[in-house]
Coordinates of C-alpha atoms in Angstrom, one line a residue:
M1 CA 0.0 0.0 0.0
S2 CA 2.8 2.4 0.8
H3 CA 6.6 3.0 0.6
I4 CA 7.7 5.3 3.4
T5 CA 11.3 6.8 3.6
T6 CA 12.1 8.8 6.7
W7 CA 15.2 10.9 7.4
V8 CA 16.3 12.1 10.9
P9 CA 19.3 14.3 11.7
H10 CA 22.3 12.2 12.6
A11 CA 22.6 13.6 16.1
L12 CA 19.0 12.5 16.8
A13 CA 19.2 9.1 15.1
R14 CA 22.0 7.7 17.3
G15 CA 20.6 4.9 19.2
L16 CA 17.6 4.3 16.9
G17 CA 17.9 0.8 15.6
R18 CA 15.6 -1.7 13.7
K19 CA 14.6 -3.2 17.0
Q20 CA 13.4 0.1 18.5
L21 CA 11.8 1.2 15.2
G22 CA 9.9 -2.2 15.0
K23 CA 8.3 -1.5 18.3
K24 CA 7.4 2.1 18.4
A25 CA 6.7 5.0 16.0
I26 CA 9.7 7.2 15.2
L27 CA 8.0 10.3 16.6
V28 CA 7.5 8.4 20.0
L29 CA 11.1 7.5 20.0
L30 CA 12.2 11.0 19.3
E31 CA 10.0 12.4 22.1
E32 CA 11.3 9.7 24.5
G33 CA 14.8 10.9 23.6
G34 CA 13.9 14.4 24.7
V35 CA 12.8 16.1 21.4
D36 CA 9.8 18.4 22.0
I37 CA 7.8 18.1 18.8
G38 CA 6.3 21.3 17.8
R39 CA 4.7 21.3 14.3
A40 CA 4.8 19.9 10.9
T41 CA 4.2 21.0 7.3
Q42 CA 3.0 18.6 4.7
S43 CA 2.4 18.6 0.9
I44 CA 0.7 16.2 -1.4
S45 CA 1.5 15.7 -5.0
A46 CA 1.8 13.0 -7.6
K47 CA 5.0 11.0 -8.4
Q48 CA 5.8 8.2 -10.9
A49 CA 7.1 4.9 -9.4
D50 CA 10.8 4.3 -10.1
A51 CA 12.0 0.7 -10.5
G52 CA 12.5 0.1 -6.7
V53 CA 9.3 1.5 -5.6
A54 CA 7.4 -0.1 -8.4
A55 CA 8.7 -3.5 -7.3
A56 CA 8.0 -2.8 -3.6
L57 CA 4.4 -1.7 -4.3
D58 CA 3.7 -4.3 -7.0
V59 CA 2.8 -1.7 -9.7
P60 CA 4.2 -1.1 -13.2
L61 CA 7.2 1.1 -13.6
G62 CA 6.2 4.8 -14.0
S63 CA 2.7 4.3 -12.3
A64 CA 1.2 7.3 -10.7
L65 CA 1.6 7.4 -6.9
L66 CA 0.4 9.9 -4.3
S67 CA 3.4 11.5 -2.8
V68 CA 3.1 12.9 0.8
N69 CA 6.1 14.9 2.0
R70 CA 6.2 16.0 5.6
V71 CA 8.7 18.0 7.6
V72 CA 8.5 17.8 11.5
F73 CA 10.0 20.6 13.4
D74 CA 10.7 20.8 17.2
S75 CA 9.4 23.5 19.4
E76 CA 12.4 25.7 18.5
E77 CA 11.6 25.3 14.8
R78 CA 14.5 23.0 14.0
P79 CA 13.7 20.2 11.5
V80 CA 13.8 16.8 13.2
L81 CA 12.3 14.5 10.7
W82 CA 11.5 14.5 7.0
L83 CA 9.2 11.9 5.6
Q84 CA 8.2 10.9 2.1
G85 CA 5.3 8.5 1.7
L86 CA 4.5 7.0 -1.7
Y87 CA 1.0 5.5 -1.8
R88 CA -0.9 3.4 -4.3
P89 CA -3.9 5.6 -5.2
D90 CA -6.0 2.4 -5.6
R91 CA -5.5 1.6 -1.9
Y92 CA -5.1 4.9 -0.2
E93 CA -7.1 8.1 0.0
Y94 CA -6.6 11.5 1.7
E95 CA -9.7 13.1 3.0
M96 CA -10.3 16.4 4.6
D97 CA -13.2 17.7 6.7
L98 CA -13.7 21.5 6.1
S99 CA -15.4 23.9 8.4
R100 CA -16.4 27.5 7.8
V101 CA -15.0 30.0 10.3
G102 CA -14.8 33.7 10.7
D103 CA -17.0 36.8 10.3
I104 CA -19.6 37.0 7.5
D105 CA -17.1 39.4 5.7
A106 CA -14.1 37.1 6.1
K107 CA -15.2 33.5 6.3
V108 CA -12.6 30.9 5.3
W109 CA -12.4 27.2 5.1
V110 CA -10.4 25.4 7.9
A111 CA -9.3 21.8 7.3
N112 CA -9.4 18.9 9.6
H113 CA -7.3 16.1 7.9
R114 CA -8.0 12.4 7.8
S115 CA -6.2 9.9 5.8
S116 CA -6.7 6.1 5.6
P117 CA -6.4 3.1 3.5
A118 CA -9.2 3.2 0.8
A119 CA -12.0 1.3 2.3
G120 CA -13.1 -1.7 0.3
R121 CA -10.6 -1.2 -2.6
D122 CA -8.3 -3.9 -3.8

């Protein structure tokens, strides 16, 4: 369904091994290591599957994938994690709930994000 690549600064990655990452989410491990997670930015686009990703996701070379890129910052605005998720669009969807907020003259849409495997899709 997905191919996830994550980068963490070397100074924060020390001590993070396969055993730890197999048991806990990387953000939990970073927080347990003293990182005060602040905020994240995220973008969604399309990307074609290269040979390695195509094989891992069992899709033809060059297939269109959803690409989610996220940068996580600590409370002092230092980047502490970069993640790229490549998703098969036939098995994953990104959904947002939108709410209208503000005064009558300045109403805007505010998003509440939800993402999940595409229900009932094979």
